[in-house]
Every structure is written in C-alpha cells, then in structure tokens.
Short mmCIF file of C-alpha atoms and ligand atoms in Angstrom, two decimals:
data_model
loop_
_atom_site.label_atom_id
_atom_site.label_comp_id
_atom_site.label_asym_id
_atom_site.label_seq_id
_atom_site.Cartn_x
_atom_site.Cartn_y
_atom_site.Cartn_z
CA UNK A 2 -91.15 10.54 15.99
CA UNK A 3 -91.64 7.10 14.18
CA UNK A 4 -93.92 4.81 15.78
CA UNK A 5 -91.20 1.80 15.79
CA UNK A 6 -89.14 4.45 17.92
CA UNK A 7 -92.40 5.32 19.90
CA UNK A 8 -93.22 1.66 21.16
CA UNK A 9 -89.05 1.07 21.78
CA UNK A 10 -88.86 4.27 23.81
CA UNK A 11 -92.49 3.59 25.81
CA UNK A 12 -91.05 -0.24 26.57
CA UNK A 13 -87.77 0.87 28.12
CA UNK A 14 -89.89 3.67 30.32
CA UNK A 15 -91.97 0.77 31.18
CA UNK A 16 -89.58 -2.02 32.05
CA UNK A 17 -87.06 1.05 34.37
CA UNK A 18 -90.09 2.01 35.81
CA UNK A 19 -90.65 -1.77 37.09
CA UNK A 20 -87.40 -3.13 37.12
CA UNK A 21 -86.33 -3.87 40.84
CA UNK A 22 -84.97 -7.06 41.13
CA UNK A 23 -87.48 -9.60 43.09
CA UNK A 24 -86.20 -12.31 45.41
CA UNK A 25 -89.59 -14.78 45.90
CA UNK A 26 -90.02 -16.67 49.13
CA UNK A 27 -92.27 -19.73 49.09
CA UNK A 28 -93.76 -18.85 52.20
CA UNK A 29 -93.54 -15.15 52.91
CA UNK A 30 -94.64 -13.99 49.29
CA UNK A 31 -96.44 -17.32 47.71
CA UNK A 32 -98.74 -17.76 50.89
CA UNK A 33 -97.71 -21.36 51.42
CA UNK A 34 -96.55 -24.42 49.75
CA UNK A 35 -95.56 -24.20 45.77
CA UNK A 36 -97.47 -26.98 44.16
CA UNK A 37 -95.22 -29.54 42.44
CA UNK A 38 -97.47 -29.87 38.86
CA UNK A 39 -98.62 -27.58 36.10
CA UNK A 40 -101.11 -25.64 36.66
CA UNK A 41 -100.49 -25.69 40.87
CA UNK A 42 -96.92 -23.74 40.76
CA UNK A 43 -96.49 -20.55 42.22
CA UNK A 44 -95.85 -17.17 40.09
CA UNK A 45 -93.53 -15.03 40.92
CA UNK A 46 -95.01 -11.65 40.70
CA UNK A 47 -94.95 -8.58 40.12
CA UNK A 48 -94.68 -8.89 35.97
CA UNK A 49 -92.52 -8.12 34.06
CA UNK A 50 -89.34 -7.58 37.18
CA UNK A 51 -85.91 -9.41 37.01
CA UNK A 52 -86.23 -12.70 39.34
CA UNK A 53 -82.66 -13.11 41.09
CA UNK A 54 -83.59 -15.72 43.30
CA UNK A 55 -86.28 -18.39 44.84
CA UNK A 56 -86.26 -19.50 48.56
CA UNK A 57 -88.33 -21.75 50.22
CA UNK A 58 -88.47 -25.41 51.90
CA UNK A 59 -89.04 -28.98 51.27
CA UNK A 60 -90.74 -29.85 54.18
CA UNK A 61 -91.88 -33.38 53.54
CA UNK A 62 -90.19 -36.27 51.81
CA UNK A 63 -92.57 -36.20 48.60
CA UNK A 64 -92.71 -32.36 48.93
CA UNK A 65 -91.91 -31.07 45.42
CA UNK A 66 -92.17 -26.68 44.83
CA UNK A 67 -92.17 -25.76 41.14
CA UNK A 68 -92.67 -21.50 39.97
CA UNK A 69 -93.35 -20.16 36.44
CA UNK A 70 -90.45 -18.23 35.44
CA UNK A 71 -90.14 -16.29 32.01
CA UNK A 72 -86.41 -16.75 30.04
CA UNK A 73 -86.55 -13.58 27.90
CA UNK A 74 -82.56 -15.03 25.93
CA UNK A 75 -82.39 -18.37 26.33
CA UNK A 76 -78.62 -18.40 26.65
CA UNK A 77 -78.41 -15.74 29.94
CA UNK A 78 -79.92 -18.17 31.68
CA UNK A 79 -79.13 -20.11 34.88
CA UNK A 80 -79.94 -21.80 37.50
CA UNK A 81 -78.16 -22.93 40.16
CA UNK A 82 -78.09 -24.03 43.96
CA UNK A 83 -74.41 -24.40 44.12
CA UNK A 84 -73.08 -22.15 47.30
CA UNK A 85 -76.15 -20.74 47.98
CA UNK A 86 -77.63 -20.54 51.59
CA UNK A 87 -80.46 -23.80 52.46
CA UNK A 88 -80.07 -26.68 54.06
CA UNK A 89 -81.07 -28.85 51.48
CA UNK A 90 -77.63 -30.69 50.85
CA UNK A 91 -78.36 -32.56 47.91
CA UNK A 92 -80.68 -30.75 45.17
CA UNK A 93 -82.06 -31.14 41.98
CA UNK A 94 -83.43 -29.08 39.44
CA UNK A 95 -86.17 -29.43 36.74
CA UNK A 96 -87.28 -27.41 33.98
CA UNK A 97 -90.53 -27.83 31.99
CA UNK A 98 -92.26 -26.83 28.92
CA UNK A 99 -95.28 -24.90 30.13
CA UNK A 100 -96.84 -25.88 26.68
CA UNK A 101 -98.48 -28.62 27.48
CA UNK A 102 -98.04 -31.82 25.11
CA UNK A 103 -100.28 -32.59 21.97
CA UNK A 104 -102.12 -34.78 24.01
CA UNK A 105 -102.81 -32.06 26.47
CA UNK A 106 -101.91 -34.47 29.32
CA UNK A 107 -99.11 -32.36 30.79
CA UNK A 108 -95.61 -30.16 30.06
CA UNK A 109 -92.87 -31.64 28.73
CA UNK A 110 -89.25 -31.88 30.29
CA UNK A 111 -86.66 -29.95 29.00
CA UNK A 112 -83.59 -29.94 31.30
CA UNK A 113 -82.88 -31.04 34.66
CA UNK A 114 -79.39 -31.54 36.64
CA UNK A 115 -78.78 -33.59 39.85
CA UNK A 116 -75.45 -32.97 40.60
CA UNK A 117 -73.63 -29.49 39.36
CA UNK A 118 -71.98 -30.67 35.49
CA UNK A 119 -68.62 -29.14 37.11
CA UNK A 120 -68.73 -31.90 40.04
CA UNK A 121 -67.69 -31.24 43.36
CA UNK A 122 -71.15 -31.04 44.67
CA UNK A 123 -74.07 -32.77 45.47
CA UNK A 124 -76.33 -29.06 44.35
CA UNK A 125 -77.43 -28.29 41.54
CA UNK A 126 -77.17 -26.21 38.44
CA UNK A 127 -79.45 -25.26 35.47
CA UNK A 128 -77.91 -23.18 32.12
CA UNK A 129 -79.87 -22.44 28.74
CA UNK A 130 -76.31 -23.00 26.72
CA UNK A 131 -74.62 -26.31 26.55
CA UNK A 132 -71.40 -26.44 28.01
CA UNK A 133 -71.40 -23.43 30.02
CA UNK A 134 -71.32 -24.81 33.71
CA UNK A 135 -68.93 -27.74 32.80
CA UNK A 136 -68.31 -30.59 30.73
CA UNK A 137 -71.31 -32.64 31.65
CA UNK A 138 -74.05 -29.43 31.19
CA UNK A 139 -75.83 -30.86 27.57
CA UNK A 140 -78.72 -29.28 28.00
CA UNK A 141 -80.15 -26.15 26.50
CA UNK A 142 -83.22 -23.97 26.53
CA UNK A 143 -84.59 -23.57 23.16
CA UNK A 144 -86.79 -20.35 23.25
CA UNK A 145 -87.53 -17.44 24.83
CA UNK A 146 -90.65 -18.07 26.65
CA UNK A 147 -92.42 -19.67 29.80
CA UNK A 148 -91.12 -22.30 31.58
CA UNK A 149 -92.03 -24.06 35.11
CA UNK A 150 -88.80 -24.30 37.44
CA UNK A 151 -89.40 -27.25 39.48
CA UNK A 152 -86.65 -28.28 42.85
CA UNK A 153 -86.80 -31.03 44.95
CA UNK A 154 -84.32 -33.17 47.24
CA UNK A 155 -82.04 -36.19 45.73
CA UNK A 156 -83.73 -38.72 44.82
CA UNK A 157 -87.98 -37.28 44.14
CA UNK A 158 -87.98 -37.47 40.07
CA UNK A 159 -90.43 -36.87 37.82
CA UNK A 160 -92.66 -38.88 36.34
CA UNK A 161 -95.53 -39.35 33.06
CA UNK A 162 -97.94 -42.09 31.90
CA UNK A 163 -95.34 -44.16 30.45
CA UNK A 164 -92.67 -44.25 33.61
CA UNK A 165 -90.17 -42.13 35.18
CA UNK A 166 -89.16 -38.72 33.03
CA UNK A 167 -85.14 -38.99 31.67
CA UNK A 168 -85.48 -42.49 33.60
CA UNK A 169 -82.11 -44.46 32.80
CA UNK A 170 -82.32 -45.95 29.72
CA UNK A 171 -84.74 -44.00 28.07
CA UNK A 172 -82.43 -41.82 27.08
CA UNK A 173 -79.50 -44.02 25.30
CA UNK A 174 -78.52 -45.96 28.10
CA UNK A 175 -75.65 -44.36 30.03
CA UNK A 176 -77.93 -41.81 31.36
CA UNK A 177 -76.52 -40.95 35.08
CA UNK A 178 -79.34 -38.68 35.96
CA UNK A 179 -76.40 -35.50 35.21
CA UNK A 180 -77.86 -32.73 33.43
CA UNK A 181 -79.74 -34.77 30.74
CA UNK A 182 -81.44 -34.65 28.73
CA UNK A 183 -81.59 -32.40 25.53
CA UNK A 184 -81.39 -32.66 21.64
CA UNK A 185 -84.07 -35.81 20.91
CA UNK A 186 -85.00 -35.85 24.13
CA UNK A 187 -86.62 -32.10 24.75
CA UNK A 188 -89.79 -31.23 23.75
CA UNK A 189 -92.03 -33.03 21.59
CA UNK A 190 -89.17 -35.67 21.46
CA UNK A 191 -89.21 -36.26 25.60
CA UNK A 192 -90.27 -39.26 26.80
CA UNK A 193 -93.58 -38.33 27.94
CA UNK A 194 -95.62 -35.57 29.58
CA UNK A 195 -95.23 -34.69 33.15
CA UNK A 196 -98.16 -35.84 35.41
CA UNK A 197 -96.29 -36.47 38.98
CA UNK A 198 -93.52 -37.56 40.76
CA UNK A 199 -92.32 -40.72 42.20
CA UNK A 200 -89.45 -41.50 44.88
CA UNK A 201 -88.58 -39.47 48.13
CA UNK A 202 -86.30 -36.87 49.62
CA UNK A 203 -84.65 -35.20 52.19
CA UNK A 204 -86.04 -31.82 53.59
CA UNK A 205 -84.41 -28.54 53.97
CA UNK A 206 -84.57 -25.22 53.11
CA UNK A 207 -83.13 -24.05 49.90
CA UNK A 208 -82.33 -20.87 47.72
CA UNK A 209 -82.23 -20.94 43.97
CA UNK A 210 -80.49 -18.32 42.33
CA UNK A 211 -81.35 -16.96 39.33
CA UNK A 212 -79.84 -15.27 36.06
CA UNK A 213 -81.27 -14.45 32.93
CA UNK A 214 -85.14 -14.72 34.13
CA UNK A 215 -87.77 -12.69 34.91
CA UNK A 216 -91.12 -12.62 36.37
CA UNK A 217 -93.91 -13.42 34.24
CA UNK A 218 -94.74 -10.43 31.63
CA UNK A 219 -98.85 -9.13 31.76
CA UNK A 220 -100.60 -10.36 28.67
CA UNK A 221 -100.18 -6.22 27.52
CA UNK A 222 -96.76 -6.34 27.71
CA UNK A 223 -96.41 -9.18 25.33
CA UNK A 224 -98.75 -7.72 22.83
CA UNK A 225 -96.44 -4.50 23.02
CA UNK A 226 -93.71 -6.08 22.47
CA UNK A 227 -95.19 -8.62 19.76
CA UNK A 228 -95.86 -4.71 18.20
CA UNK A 229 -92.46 -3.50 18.61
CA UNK A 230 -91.34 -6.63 16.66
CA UNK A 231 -93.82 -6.01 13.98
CA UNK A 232 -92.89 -2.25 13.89
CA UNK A 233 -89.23 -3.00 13.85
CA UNK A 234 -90.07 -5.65 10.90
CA UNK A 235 -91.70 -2.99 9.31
CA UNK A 236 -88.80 -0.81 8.92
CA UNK A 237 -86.58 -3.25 7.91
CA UNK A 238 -88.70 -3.93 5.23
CA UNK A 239 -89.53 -0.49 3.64
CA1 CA B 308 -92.34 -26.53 49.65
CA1 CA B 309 -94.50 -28.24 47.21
CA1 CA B 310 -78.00 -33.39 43.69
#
C-alpha cells in the first residue's frame, strides 16, 4: 500500500474512532467561568471531536465567556443562538483571530453579529460564507484554523488600545453593529487588537449551536495531517 493511502486510511480510523459529537457546558465540563480574553477561554476538549453546541451563563453584567474552537472548511461553518434554549434574550456573537497581532498585544476580530442578518430576532448568528444567513451576513471566515468564539449579552462589546472593536464609524460610517465587519476590516486590516471589553449586559443562560467546528486537534494530529498533505502533494507531482 502507498504511504499517501497509508496516512489517509490511519486518519479516517483515527477521527471514527473519536468522532462523537461533544456538547460543552461552561460549568459542568469547563469547571467554572469561561474567561472573556485570549489566553483565559475555555477549550473544548476532547481533540479532535465534532463540537455541536456550547451552553453556559452570563451571570454578571460585564460577564463575557469566550472557547477556542477549530473551523476545519471555513464555509460549513455557523454559529448561531437563534431558537435555541437560554434565557439570554438578546445575544451577540464574536469571533477572533487566535493569532495574535504583529504587535503581539492581542487577537484580532474577524466577525461578530448582534442581531440575526435575517431579522426577526434580537439572537444571534455567526456563518464563515457571506450571505448565507440573510442579506445583512458580510462576514466571512478566511481559513481553516483556530479561532476564539466569544458571547455576551446586548450591549458588552469589545474593545483594543485604540477604542471600541467595529465601533461605529470605524468601519465606513453606517456601521449598525449587524454582522460587520469583514473584507478591510478582518485581520491585519481590523481596527485594533482585542485587549477587553467595555459596556454591560443582561444575564441569562444561553446555548450556542454549532456547525462546521470541531474541538481543538492534538499537536500530532496536525502534523499527520500536515503529512497527508505533503504525501498527497507528492503524488500529484510524480
Ligand atoms: Ca460565564
Ligand atoms: Ca466569563
Ligand atoms: Ca442581539
């Protein structure tokens, strides 16, 4: 047997072996609060398992809970509050750039959404595609990678050195705090990195579910599959 076909083969055991779906509760499987900046944030565990969902509770009006989540295709991905169980009424979603900035100072936005693109709702909804959850969705996710999920309660937003994060105005001047921003705005473009968080909220429980993610991979299973790439290169190339 080739040893492209090998590595394939000895991934797919792997990831049927581990694949049951995890639902993570703040409380019941992070041990407590989820801190609310990089590198306090809970991680969903075990590696390398589909996450379908993320529970837990604001319990304080500056109470912010943020998880490391891995988005193996960028455009499965969602995020979304909308008719889910919690009684958090009014949500809103963040997701970061675990990278941290060239300055080292902190991750860098990449999308967030107040109120669900398709309207009807004060919750909440994250996609990696532009578009998908209704007119108003213009963000995207631009890699495959690791990202930090942050929620909170309407209105707790975050904030770097420079001022609020996606503040209004920063970001061409109609910005209505609607799943902005994206494009110039993402990455090394955002702007600033995130150091905190500014403004208050309500409290409630709430339940994220998930599509497209996963829990983070071991260190092994990214050098396997970093191989499998290489291997598969390989082939294409002889
Ligand atoms: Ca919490
Ligand atoms: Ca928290
Ligand atoms: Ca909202």
């Amino acid at each position: 047997m080739r040893k492209g076909m090998c590595v394939v083969l000895g991934l797919t055991l792997a990831f049927t072996v581990s694949a049951q779906a995890q639902v993570w509760d703040e409380l019941a499987d992070g041990g407590g609060d989820a801190g609310d900046v990089l590198p306090l944030q809970q991680t969903p565990g075990p590696p390398d398992v589909p996450l379908v969902a993320i529970t837990g509770t604001i319990d304080s009006s500056t109470d912010v809970d943020c998880y490391s989540i891995f988005i193996p295709a960028p455009t499965a991905f969602f995020a979304t509050t909308v008719g889910t169980p919690g009684t958090l009424s009014d949500t809103q979603l963040f997701l970061f750039d675990k990278r941290l900035d060239p300055t080292g100072a902190g991750p860098l936005g990449i999308i967030m959404n107040d109120d669900h693109p398709g309207g009807g709702t004060l919750r909440s909804t994250l996609t990696g595609g532009v578009g998908v959850s209704g007119p108003e969705d213009f963000g995207s996710v631009p890699a495959p990678g690791s990202y930090m999920l942050c929620v909170t309660g309407f209105n707790r937003d975050p904030v770097s050195p420079g001022g609020t994060i996606w503040a209004p105005g920063s970001v061409g001047g109609s910005f209505a705090w609607e799943s902005e921003p994206i494009g110039p705005y993402a990455g090394p473009g955002a702007p600033g990195p995130h150091i905190g968080w500014t403004g208050s909220t309500g409290t409630g429980t709430y339940f994220i579910e998930l599509g497209g993610v996963a829990t983070k991979p071991e260190p092994g299973t990214l050098s396997l599959l970093a191989l499998g790439g290489l291997a598969l290169l390989r082939r294409r190339r002889s």
